[in-house]
Amino acid sequence: MNNHIFLSPPYMSASEKELLIEAFDSNWIAPLGPQVDKFEEETAKYIGLDNAAALTSGTAALHLALKILGIKEGDNVLCSVLSFDYDWLKAELLVEEKFKTKLHGKITHEAVL
């Protein structure tokens, strides 16, 4: 008996299989290559920017965001203790309470993740 409950069952059509074979045949699987370049170009065009970067993980994306924001050692960054940020962020009263606690305690933050 299969007890797995998939959040989103995988689906592969013929076009996905073709692209997968193309990636393997080109020997460019990750994190670079023509497929990634095309994805970045199409994403940038879609969102109306000159450039976009495909990263290998959410952690890499957060690291890059902190670098771009100029966050440095010693800066305060407010973030969820869970990897499921939406659950924390949707509790608006808790978020507001945490901000007030930080602000009234004269602790400033440079970013909120």
Backbone as XML, in Angstrom:
<?xml version="1.0"?>
<chain id="A" units="angstrom">
  <residue number="1" name="MET">
    <atom name="N" x="0.841" y="-1.189" z="0.000"/>
    <atom name="CA" x="0.000" y="0.000" z="0.000"/>
    <atom name="C" x="0.883" y="1.248" z="0.000"/>
  </residue>
  <residue number="2" name="ASN">
    <atom name="N" x="0.566" y="2.199" z="-0.849"/>
    <atom name="CA" x="1.319" y="3.445" z="-0.939"/>
    <atom name="C" x="0.683" y="4.475" z="-0.010"/>
  </residue>
  <residue number="3" name="ASN">
    <atom name="N" x="1.409" y="4.872" z="1.028"/>
    <atom name="CA" x="0.883" y="5.819" z="2.005"/>
    <atom name="C" x="1.293" y="7.261" z="1.731"/>
  </residue>
  <residue number="4" name="HIS">
    <atom name="N" x="1.973" y="7.505" z="0.628"/>
    <atom name="CA" x="2.399" y="8.868" z="0.319"/>
    <atom name="C" x="1.216" y="9.714" z="-0.127"/>
  </residue>
  <residue number="5" name="ILE">
    <atom name="N" x="1.135" y="10.914" z="0.405"/>
    <atom name="CA" x="0.150" y="11.889" z="-0.053"/>
    <atom name="C" x="0.948" y="13.051" z="-0.637"/>
  </residue>
  <residue number="6" name="PHE">
    <atom name="N" x="0.931" y="13.174" z="-1.944"/>
    <atom name="CA" x="1.711" y="14.203" z="-2.610"/>
    <atom name="C" x="0.971" y="15.533" z="-2.581"/>
  </residue>
  <residue number="7" name="LEU">
    <atom name="N" x="1.687" y="16.596" z="-2.244"/>
    <atom name="CA" x="1.119" y="17.934" z="-2.276"/>
    <atom name="C" x="0.760" y="18.303" z="-3.711"/>
  </residue>
  <residue number="8" name="SER">
    <atom name="N" x="1.645" y="17.983" z="-4.612"/>
    <atom name="CA" x="1.423" y="18.243" z="-6.025"/>
    <atom name="C" x="2.044" y="17.092" z="-6.806"/>
  </residue>
  <residue number="9" name="PRO">
    <atom name="N" x="1.229" y="16.188" z="-7.313"/>
    <atom name="CA" x="1.792" y="15.043" z="-8.032"/>
    <atom name="C" x="2.591" y="15.498" z="-9.251"/>
  </residue>
  <residue number="10" name="PRO">
    <atom name="N" x="3.720" y="14.864" z="-9.502"/>
    <atom name="CA" x="4.521" y="15.241" z="-10.672"/>
    <atom name="C" x="3.786" y="14.906" z="-11.968"/>
  </residue>
  <residue number="11" name="TYR">
    <atom name="N" x="3.976" y="15.746" z="-12.963"/>
    <atom name="CA" x="3.395" y="15.506" z="-14.277"/>
    <atom name="C" x="4.457" y="15.806" z="-15.322"/>
  </residue>
  <residue number="12" name="MET">
    <atom name="N" x="4.707" y="14.857" z="-16.172"/>
    <atom name="CA" x="5.683" y="15.032" z="-17.244"/>
    <atom name="C" x="5.007" y="14.703" z="-18.568"/>
  </residue>
  <residue number="13" name="SER">
    <atom name="N" x="4.944" y="15.686" z="-19.453"/>
    <atom name="CA" x="4.413" y="15.447" z="-20.792"/>
    <atom name="C" x="5.581" y="15.160" z="-21.732"/>
  </residue>
  <residue number="14" name="ALA">
    <atom name="N" x="5.270" y="14.965" z="-22.979"/>
    <atom name="CA" x="6.313" y="14.691" z="-23.971"/>
    <atom name="C" x="7.284" y="15.866" z="-24.086"/>
  </residue>
  <residue number="15" name="SER">
    <atom name="N" x="6.787" y="17.102" z="-23.967"/>
    <atom name="CA" x="7.681" y="18.263" z="-24.114"/>
    <atom name="C" x="8.680" y="18.342" z="-22.961"/>
  </residue>
  <residue number="16" name="GLU">
    <atom name="N" x="8.251" y="18.014" z="-21.737"/>
    <atom name="CA" x="9.189" y="18.002" z="-20.609"/>
    <atom name="C" x="10.251" y="16.931" z="-20.811"/>
  </residue>
  <residue number="17" name="LYS">
    <atom name="N" x="9.835" y="15.775" z="-21.305"/>
    <atom name="CA" x="10.787" y="14.688" z="-21.550"/>
    <atom name="C" x="11.810" y="15.104" z="-22.611"/>
  </residue>
  <residue number="18" name="GLU">
    <atom name="N" x="11.341" y="15.779" z="-23.654"/>
    <atom name="CA" x="12.250" y="16.248" z="-24.705"/>
    <atom name="C" x="13.269" y="17.238" z="-24.146"/>
  </residue>
  <residue number="19" name="LEU">
    <atom name="N" x="12.798" y="18.173" z="-23.320"/>
    <atom name="CA" x="13.707" y="19.158" z="-22.725"/>
    <atom name="C" x="14.698" y="18.497" z="-21.777"/>
  </residue>
  <residue number="20" name="LEU">
    <atom name="N" x="14.256" y="17.498" z="-21.057"/>
    <atom name="CA" x="15.142" y="16.766" z="-20.156"/>
    <atom name="C" x="16.233" y="16.041" z="-20.943"/>
  </residue>
  <residue number="21" name="ILE">
    <atom name="N" x="15.848" y="15.391" z="-22.012"/>
    <atom name="CA" x="16.821" y="14.698" z="-22.863"/>
    <atom name="C" x="17.790" y="15.705" z="-23.480"/>
  </residue>
  <residue number="22" name="GLU">
    <atom name="N" x="17.265" y="16.854" z="-23.916"/>
    <atom name="CA" x="18.114" y="17.912" z="-24.483"/>
    <atom name="C" x="19.146" y="18.388" z="-23.463"/>
  </residue>
  <residue number="23" name="ALA">
    <atom name="N" x="18.718" y="18.565" z="-22.220"/>
    <atom name="CA" x="19.643" y="19.001" z="-21.165"/>
    <atom name="C" x="20.718" y="17.950" z="-20.927"/>
  </residue>
  <residue number="24" name="PHE">
    <atom name="N" x="20.333" y="16.689" z="-20.847"/>
    <atom name="CA" x="21.324" y="15.625" z="-20.641"/>
    <atom name="C" x="22.266" y="15.509" z="-21.835"/>
  </residue>
  <residue number="25" name="ASP">
    <atom name="N" x="21.725" y="15.608" z="-23.039"/>
    <atom name="CA" x="22.564" y="15.511" z="-24.236"/>
    <atom name="C" x="23.566" y="16.656" z="-24.326"/>
  </residue>
  <residue number="26" name="SER">
    <atom name="N" x="23.193" y="17.838" z="-23.839"/>
    <atom name="CA" x="24.102" y="18.985" z="-23.881"/>
    <atom name="C" x="25.116" y="18.945" z="-22.740"/>
  </residue>
  <residue number="27" name="ASN">
    <atom name="N" x="24.874" y="18.061" z="-21.764"/>
    <atom name="CA" x="25.721" y="17.913" z="-20.574"/>
    <atom name="C" x="25.653" y="19.141" z="-19.665"/>
  </residue>
  <residue number="28" name="TRP">
    <atom name="N" x="24.602" y="19.951" z="-19.826"/>
    <atom name="CA" x="24.360" y="21.101" z="-18.954"/>
    <atom name="C" x="23.115" y="20.815" z="-18.134"/>
  </residue>
  <residue number="29" name="ILE">
    <atom name="N" x="23.312" y="20.321" z="-16.929"/>
    <atom name="CA" x="22.173" y="19.998" z="-16.073"/>
    <atom name="C" x="21.902" y="21.152" z="-15.112"/>
  </residue>
  <residue number="30" name="ALA">
    <atom name="N" x="22.908" y="21.568" z="-14.376"/>
    <atom name="CA" x="22.758" y="22.669" z="-13.413"/>
    <atom name="C" x="24.136" y="23.060" z="-12.946"/>
  </residue>
  <residue number="31" name="PRO">
    <atom name="N" x="24.370" y="24.222" z="-12.482"/>
    <atom name="CA" x="23.458" y="25.348" z="-12.361"/>
    <atom name="C" x="23.544" y="26.312" z="-13.531"/>
  </residue>
  <residue number="32" name="LEU">
    <atom name="N" x="24.241" y="25.924" z="-14.593"/>
    <atom name="CA" x="24.428" y="26.805" z="-15.750"/>
    <atom name="C" x="24.022" y="26.095" z="-17.024"/>
  </residue>
  <residue number="33" name="GLY">
    <atom name="N" x="24.030" y="26.827" z="-18.098"/>
    <atom name="CA" x="23.786" y="26.220" z="-19.394"/>
    <atom name="C" x="22.725" y="26.957" z="-20.185"/>
  </residue>
  <residue number="34" name="PRO">
    <atom name="N" x="22.510" y="26.515" z="-21.412"/>
    <atom name="CA" x="21.588" y="27.218" z="-22.308"/>
    <atom name="C" x="20.148" y="27.257" z="-21.799"/>
  </residue>
  <residue number="35" name="GLN">
    <atom name="N" x="19.688" y="26.212" z="-21.135"/>
    <atom name="CA" x="18.316" y="26.218" z="-20.612"/>
    <atom name="C" x="18.165" y="27.261" z="-19.503"/>
  </residue>
  <residue number="36" name="VAL">
    <atom name="N" x="19.164" y="27.350" z="-18.637"/>
    <atom name="CA" x="19.125" y="28.332" z="-17.549"/>
    <atom name="C" x="19.205" y="29.743" z="-18.125"/>
  </residue>
  <residue number="37" name="ASP">
    <atom name="N" x="20.092" y="29.942" z="-19.104"/>
    <atom name="CA" x="20.203" y="31.256" z="-19.756"/>
    <atom name="C" x="18.863" y="31.678" z="-20.355"/>
  </residue>
  <residue number="38" name="LYS">
    <atom name="N" x="18.213" y="30.748" z="-21.053"/>
    <atom name="CA" x="16.919" y="31.041" z="-21.681"/>
    <atom name="C" x="15.869" y="31.365" z="-20.616"/>
  </residue>
  <residue number="39" name="PHE">
    <atom name="N" x="15.860" y="30.603" z="-19.524"/>
    <atom name="CA" x="14.920" y="30.854" z="-18.428"/>
    <atom name="C" x="15.121" y="32.249" z="-17.845"/>
  </residue>
  <residue number="40" name="GLU">
    <atom name="N" x="16.386" y="32.624" z="-17.610"/>
    <atom name="CA" x="16.686" y="33.950" z="-17.057"/>
    <atom name="C" x="16.244" y="35.059" z="-18.016"/>
  </residue>
  <residue number="41" name="GLU">
    <atom name="N" x="16.534" y="34.884" z="-19.300"/>
    <atom name="CA" x="16.155" y="35.891" z="-20.298"/>
    <atom name="C" x="14.640" y="36.054" z="-20.379"/>
  </residue>
  <residue number="42" name="GLU">
    <atom name="N" x="13.921" y="34.933" z="-20.426"/>
    <atom name="CA" x="12.463" y="34.992" z="-20.529"/>
    <atom name="C" x="11.834" y="35.560" z="-19.253"/>
  </residue>
  <residue number="43" name="THR">
    <atom name="N" x="12.408" y="35.230" z="-18.105"/>
    <atom name="CA" x="11.896" y="35.756" z="-16.838"/>
    <atom name="C" x="12.096" y="37.266" z="-16.771"/>
  </residue>
  <residue number="44" name="ALA">
    <atom name="N" x="13.287" y="37.733" z="-17.133"/>
    <atom name="CA" x="13.567" y="39.174" z="-17.123"/>
    <atom name="C" x="12.608" y="39.912" z="-18.052"/>
  </residue>
  <residue number="45" name="LYS">
    <atom name="N" x="12.406" y="39.369" z="-19.226"/>
    <atom name="CA" x="11.493" y="39.994" z="-20.188"/>
    <atom name="C" x="10.071" y="40.023" z="-19.627"/>
  </residue>
  <residue number="46" name="TYR">
    <atom name="N" x="9.640" y="38.934" z="-19.029"/>
    <atom name="CA" x="8.279" y="38.828" z="-18.493"/>
    <atom name="C" x="8.021" y="39.841" z="-17.380"/>
  </residue>
  <residue number="47" name="ILE">
    <atom name="N" x="9.022" y="40.041" z="-16.500"/>
    <atom name="CA" x="8.825" y="40.968" z="-15.378"/>
    <atom name="C" x="9.279" y="42.394" z="-15.704"/>
  </residue>
  <residue number="48" name="GLY">
    <atom name="N" x="9.777" y="42.598" z="-16.921"/>
    <atom name="CA" x="10.116" y="43.944" z="-17.368"/>
    <atom name="C" x="11.439" y="44.476" z="-16.847"/>
  </residue>
  <residue number="49" name="LEU">
    <atom name="N" x="12.396" y="43.595" z="-16.617"/>
    <atom name="CA" x="13.720" y="44.012" z="-16.163"/>
    <atom name="C" x="14.769" y="43.626" z="-17.191"/>
  </residue>
  <residue number="50" name="ASP">
    <atom name="N" x="15.938" y="44.222" z="-17.067"/>
    <atom name="CA" x="17.028" y="43.904" z="-17.986"/>
    <atom name="C" x="17.636" y="42.538" z="-17.701"/>
  </residue>
  <residue number="51" name="ASN">
    <atom name="N" x="17.640" y="42.132" z="-16.429"/>
    <atom name="CA" x="18.289" y="40.878" z="-16.043"/>
    <atom name="C" x="17.478" y="40.151" z="-14.982"/>
  </residue>
  <residue number="52" name="ALA">
    <atom name="N" x="17.692" y="38.848" z="-14.915"/>
    <atom name="CA" x="17.139" y="38.010" z="-13.848"/>
    <atom name="C" x="18.162" y="36.918" z="-13.578"/>
  </residue>
  <residue number="53" name="ALA">
    <atom name="N" x="18.174" y="36.411" z="-12.374"/>
    <atom name="CA" x="19.130" y="35.358" z="-12.013"/>
    <atom name="C" x="18.388" y="34.154" z="-11.461"/>
  </residue>
  <residue number="54" name="ALA">
    <atom name="N" x="18.632" y="33.003" z="-12.045"/>
    <atom name="CA" x="18.102" y="31.745" z="-11.519"/>
    <atom name="C" x="19.132" y="31.214" z="-10.524"/>
  </residue>
  <residue number="55" name="LEU">
    <atom name="N" x="18.688" y="30.923" z="-9.327"/>
    <atom name="CA" x="19.592" y="30.442" z="-8.284"/>
    <atom name="C" x="19.268" y="28.993" z="-7.946"/>
  </residue>
  <residue number="56" name="THR">
    <atom name="N" x="20.173" y="28.348" z="-7.231"/>
    <atom name="CA" x="20.024" y="26.919" z="-6.966"/>
    <atom name="C" x="19.163" y="26.593" z="-5.764"/>
  </residue>
  <residue number="57" name="SER">
    <atom name="N" x="18.831" y="27.585" z="-4.936"/>
    <atom name="CA" x="18.020" y="27.307" z="-3.748"/>
    <atom name="C" x="17.434" y="28.595" z="-3.191"/>
  </residue>
  <residue number="58" name="GLY">
    <atom name="N" x="16.463" y="28.435" z="-2.309"/>
    <atom name="CA" x="15.906" y="29.580" z="-1.603"/>
    <atom name="C" x="16.939" y="30.234" z="-0.715"/>
  </residue>
  <residue number="59" name="THR">
    <atom name="N" x="17.820" y="29.423" z="-0.146"/>
    <atom name="CA" x="18.890" y="29.957" z="0.695"/>
    <atom name="C" x="19.801" y="30.869" z="-0.118"/>
  </residue>
  <residue number="60" name="ALA">
    <atom name="N" x="20.142" y="30.438" z="-1.325"/>
    <atom name="CA" x="20.979" y="31.265" z="-2.196"/>
    <atom name="C" x="20.261" y="32.567" z="-2.544"/>
  </residue>
  <residue number="61" name="ALA">
    <atom name="N" x="18.951" y="32.493" z="-2.760"/>
    <atom name="CA" x="18.178" y="33.694" z="-3.084"/>
    <atom name="C" x="18.168" y="34.670" z="-1.908"/>
  </residue>
  <residue number="62" name="LEU">
    <atom name="N" x="17.976" y="34.151" z="-0.690"/>
    <atom name="CA" x="18.000" y="35.020" z="0.493"/>
    <atom name="C" x="19.380" y="35.637" z="0.696"/>
  </residue>
  <residue number="63" name="HIS">
    <atom name="N" x="20.432" y="34.849" z="0.492"/>
    <atom name="CA" x="21.799" y="35.350" z="0.631"/>
    <atom name="C" x="22.035" y="36.498" z="-0.347"/>
  </residue>
  <residue number="64" name="LEU">
    <atom name="N" x="21.636" y="36.304" z="-1.595"/>
    <atom name="CA" x="21.805" y="37.346" z="-2.609"/>
    <atom name="C" x="20.998" y="38.595" z="-2.250"/>
  </residue>
  <residue number="65" name="ALA">
    <atom name="N" x="19.768" y="38.409" z="-1.783"/>
    <atom name="CA" x="18.934" y="39.554" z="-1.402"/>
    <atom name="C" x="19.590" y="40.356" z="-0.282"/>
  </residue>
  <residue number="66" name="LEU">
    <atom name="N" x="20.152" y="39.670" z="0.709"/>
    <atom name="CA" x="20.816" y="40.366" z="1.814"/>
    <atom name="C" x="22.051" y="41.117" z="1.328"/>
  </residue>
  <residue number="67" name="LYS">
    <atom name="N" x="22.795" y="40.523" z="0.399"/>
    <atom name="CA" x="23.969" y="41.200" z="-0.174"/>
    <atom name="C" x="23.542" y="42.462" z="-0.926"/>
  </residue>
  <residue number="68" name="ILE">
    <atom name="N" x="22.491" y="42.330" z="-1.739"/>
    <atom name="CA" x="22.011" y="43.468" z="-2.524"/>
    <atom name="C" x="21.534" y="44.593" z="-1.615"/>
  </residue>
  <residue number="69" name="LEU">
    <atom name="N" x="20.896" y="44.230" z="-0.498"/>
    <atom name="CA" x="20.410" y="45.232" z="0.454"/>
    <atom name="C" x="21.523" y="45.848" z="1.288"/>
  </residue>
  <residue number="70" name="GLY">
    <atom name="N" x="22.724" y="45.286" z="1.209"/>
    <atom name="CA" x="23.846" y="45.821" z="1.969"/>
    <atom name="C" x="23.850" y="45.389" z="3.428"/>
  </residue>
  <residue number="71" name="ILE">
    <atom name="N" x="23.159" y="44.303" z="3.735"/>
    <atom name="CA" x="23.129" y="43.801" z="5.110"/>
    <atom name="C" x="24.516" y="43.279" z="5.462"/>
  </residue>
  <residue number="72" name="LYS">
    <atom name="N" x="24.977" y="43.656" z="6.654"/>
    <atom name="CA" x="26.324" y="43.237" z="7.065"/>
    <atom name="C" x="26.281" y="42.663" z="8.477"/>
  </residue>
  <residue number="73" name="GLU">
    <atom name="N" x="27.378" y="42.109" z="8.904"/>
    <atom name="CA" x="27.474" y="41.522" z="10.235"/>
    <atom name="C" x="27.093" y="42.558" z="11.289"/>
  </residue>
  <residue number="74" name="GLY">
    <atom name="N" x="26.252" y="42.144" z="12.217"/>
    <atom name="CA" x="25.803" y="43.034" z="13.275"/>
    <atom name="C" x="24.459" y="43.689" z="13.001"/>
  </residue>
  <residue number="75" name="ASP">
    <atom name="N" x="23.997" y="43.674" z="11.739"/>
    <atom name="CA" x="22.685" y="44.224" z="11.404"/>
    <atom name="C" x="21.596" y="43.295" z="11.937"/>
  </residue>
  <residue number="76" name="ASN">
    <atom name="N" x="20.465" y="43.871" z="12.304"/>
    <atom name="CA" x="19.317" y="43.083" z="12.749"/>
    <atom name="C" x="18.417" y="42.797" z="11.560"/>
  </residue>
  <residue number="77" name="VAL">
    <atom name="N" x="18.082" y="41.536" z="11.378"/>
    <atom name="CA" x="17.187" y="41.111" z="10.309"/>
    <atom name="C" x="16.073" y="40.298" z="10.952"/>
  </residue>
  <residue number="78" name="LEU">
    <atom name="N" x="14.836" y="40.727" z="10.761"/>
    <atom name="CA" x="13.693" y="39.997" z="11.301"/>
    <atom name="C" x="13.272" y="38.935" z="10.300"/>
  </residue>
  <residue number="79" name="CYS">
    <atom name="N" x="13.118" y="37.717" z="10.774"/>
    <atom name="CA" x="12.689" y="36.643" z="9.883"/>
    <atom name="C" x="11.967" y="35.569" z="10.680"/>
  </residue>
  <residue number="80" name="SER">
    <atom name="N" x="11.270" y="34.740" z="9.968"/>
    <atom name="CA" x="10.553" y="33.633" z="10.573"/>
    <atom name="C" x="11.541" y="32.565" z="11.031"/>
  </residue>
  <residue number="81" name="VAL">
    <atom name="N" x="11.190" y="31.860" z="12.094"/>
    <atom name="CA" x="12.028" y="30.741" z="12.527"/>
    <atom name="C" x="11.675" y="29.490" z="11.740"/>
  </residue>
  <residue number="82" name="LEU">
    <atom name="N" x="10.625" y="29.559" z="10.948"/>
    <atom name="CA" x="10.199" y="28.443" z="10.110"/>
    <atom name="C" x="10.606" y="28.698" z="8.672"/>
  </residue>
  <residue number="83" name="SER">
    <atom name="N" x="10.710" y="27.648" z="7.901"/>
    <atom name="CA" x="11.000" y="27.844" z="6.484"/>
    <atom name="C" x="9.725" y="28.178" z="5.717"/>
  </residue>
  <residue number="84" name="PHE">
    <atom name="N" x="8.568" y="28.045" z="6.361"/>
    <atom name="CA" x="7.296" y="28.366" z="5.730"/>
    <atom name="C" x="6.884" y="29.770" z="6.164"/>
  </residue>
  <residue number="85" name="ASP">
    <atom name="N" x="7.533" y="30.777" z="5.574"/>
    <atom name="CA" x="7.336" y="32.171" z="5.981"/>
    <atom name="C" x="5.887" y="32.622" z="5.944"/>
  </residue>
  <residue number="86" name="TYR">
    <atom name="N" x="5.126" y="32.123" z="4.995"/>
    <atom name="CA" x="3.754" y="32.598" z="4.839"/>
    <atom name="C" x="2.946" y="32.406" z="6.120"/>
  </residue>
  <residue number="87" name="ASP">
    <atom name="N" x="3.139" y="31.289" z="6.803"/>
    <atom name="CA" x="2.385" y="31.033" z="8.035"/>
    <atom name="C" x="2.637" y="32.113" z="9.072"/>
  </residue>
  <residue number="88" name="TRP">
    <atom name="N" x="3.867" y="32.576" z="9.173"/>
    <atom name="CA" x="4.205" y="33.616" z="10.150"/>
    <atom name="C" x="3.715" y="34.969" z="9.667"/>
  </residue>
  <residue number="89" name="LEU">
    <atom name="N" x="3.927" y="35.246" z="8.400"/>
    <atom name="CA" x="3.582" y="36.564" z="7.872"/>
    <atom name="C" x="2.084" y="36.808" z="7.817"/>
  </residue>
  <residue number="90" name="LYS">
    <atom name="N" x="1.289" y="35.756" z="7.662"/>
    <atom name="CA" x="-0.154" y="35.971" z="7.586"/>
    <atom name="C" x="-0.750" y="36.323" z="8.947"/>
  </residue>
  <residue number="91" name="ALA">
    <atom name="N" x="-0.042" y="36.071" z="10.028"/>
    <atom name="CA" x="-0.508" y="36.434" z="11.361"/>
    <atom name="C" x="-0.143" y="37.892" z="11.606"/>
  </residue>
  <residue number="92" name="GLU">
    <atom name="N" x="-0.905" y="38.799" z="10.985"/>
    <atom name="CA" x="-0.561" y="40.222" z="10.981"/>
    <atom name="C" x="-0.413" y="40.812" z="12.375"/>
  </residue>
  <residue number="93" name="LEU">
    <atom name="N" x="-1.254" y="40.398" z="13.306"/>
    <atom name="CA" x="-1.164" y="40.953" z="14.658"/>
    <atom name="C" x="0.150" y="40.575" z="15.320"/>
  </residue>
  <residue number="94" name="LEU">
    <atom name="N" x="0.587" y="39.345" z="15.113"/>
    <atom name="CA" x="1.860" y="38.910" z="15.681"/>
    <atom name="C" x="3.006" y="39.706" z="15.066"/>
  </residue>
  <residue number="95" name="VAL">
    <atom name="N" x="2.960" y="39.894" z="13.762"/>
    <atom name="CA" x="4.002" y="40.662" z="13.086"/>
    <atom name="C" x="4.024" y="42.089" z="13.626"/>
  </residue>
  <residue number="96" name="GLU">
    <atom name="N" x="2.834" y="42.709" z="13.723"/>
    <atom name="CA" x="2.759" y="44.079" z="14.235"/>
    <atom name="C" x="3.297" y="44.150" z="15.665"/>
  </residue>
  <residue number="97" name="GLU">
    <atom name="N" x="2.930" y="43.164" z="16.491"/>
    <atom name="CA" x="3.407" y="43.130" z="17.882"/>
    <atom name="C" x="4.931" y="43.021" z="17.940"/>
  </residue>
  <residue number="98" name="LYS">
    <atom name="N" x="5.502" y="42.159" z="17.103"/>
    <atom name="CA" x="6.960" y="41.990" z="17.091"/>
    <atom name="C" x="7.653" y="43.278" z="16.661"/>
  </residue>
  <residue number="99" name="PHE">
    <atom name="N" x="7.113" y="43.953" z="15.645"/>
    <atom name="CA" x="7.718" y="45.205" z="15.206"/>
    <atom name="C" x="7.668" y="46.253" z="16.308"/>
  </residue>
  <residue number="100" name="LYS">
    <atom name="N" x="6.521" y="46.372" z="16.975"/>
    <atom name="CA" x="6.385" y="47.355" z="18.048"/>
    <atom name="C" x="7.356" y="47.052" z="19.180"/>
  </residue>
  <residue number="101" name="THR">
    <atom name="N" x="7.494" y="45.774" z="19.526"/>
    <atom name="CA" x="8.430" y="45.380" z="20.580"/>
    <atom name="C" x="9.843" y="45.793" z="20.204"/>
  </residue>
  <residue number="102" name="LYS">
    <atom name="N" x="10.215" y="45.528" z="18.971"/>
    <atom name="CA" x="11.560" y="45.892" z="18.512"/>
    <atom name="C" x="11.727" y="47.408" z="18.486"/>
  </residue>
  <residue number="103" name="LEU">
    <atom name="N" x="10.718" y="48.116" z="17.969"/>
    <atom name="CA" x="10.838" y="49.567" z="17.835"/>
    <atom name="C" x="10.840" y="50.265" z="19.188"/>
  </residue>
  <residue number="104" name="HIS">
    <atom name="N" x="9.936" y="49.854" z="20.098"/>
    <atom name="CA" x="9.893" y="50.478" z="21.423"/>
    <atom name="C" x="11.110" y="50.104" z="22.249"/>
  </residue>
  <residue number="105" name="GLY">
    <atom name="N" x="11.693" y="48.958" z="21.942"/>
    <atom name="CA" x="12.912" y="48.549" z="22.631"/>
    <atom name="C" x="14.134" y="49.200" z="22.014"/>
  </residue>
  <residue number="106" name="LYS">
    <atom name="N" x="13.890" y="50.106" z="21.061"/>
    <atom name="CA" x="14.944" y="50.842" z="20.363"/>
    <atom name="C" x="15.927" y="49.926" z="19.629"/>
  </residue>
  <residue number="107" name="ILE">
    <atom name="N" x="15.426" y="48.775" z="19.218"/>
    <atom name="CA" x="16.222" y="47.876" z="18.378"/>
    <atom name="C" x="15.713" y="48.064" z="16.956"/>
  </residue>
  <residue number="108" name="THR">
    <atom name="N" x="16.570" y="48.500" z="16.088"/>
    <atom name="CA" x="16.149" y="48.708" z="14.705"/>
    <atom name="C" x="16.520" y="47.494" z="13.873"/>
  </residue>
  <residue number="109" name="HIS">
    <atom name="N" x="15.829" y="47.361" z="12.771"/>
    <atom name="CA" x="16.115" y="46.252" z="11.866"/>
    <atom name="C" x="16.396" y="46.817" z="10.474"/>
  </residue>
  <residue number="110" name="GLU">
    <atom name="N" x="17.286" y="46.139" z="9.780"/>
    <atom name="CA" x="17.658" y="46.579" z="8.438"/>
    <atom name="C" x="16.839" y="45.878" z="7.360"/>
  </residue>
  <residue number="111" name="ALA">
    <atom name="N" x="16.254" y="44.725" z="7.686"/>
    <atom name="CA" x="15.481" y="43.981" z="6.693"/>
    <atom name="C" x="14.477" y="43.084" z="7.388"/>
  </residue>
  <residue number="112" name="VAL">
    <atom name="N" x="13.426" y="42.759" z="6.662"/>
    <atom name="CA" x="12.436" y="41.785" z="7.117"/>
    <atom name="C" x="12.342" y="40.723" z="6.040"/>
  </residue>
  <residue number="113" name="LEU">
    <atom name="N" x="12.561" y="39.488" z="6.419"/>
    <atom name="CA" x="12.468" y="38.380" z="5.470"/>
    <atom name="C" x="11.244" y="37.561" z="5.788"/>
  </residue>
</chain>
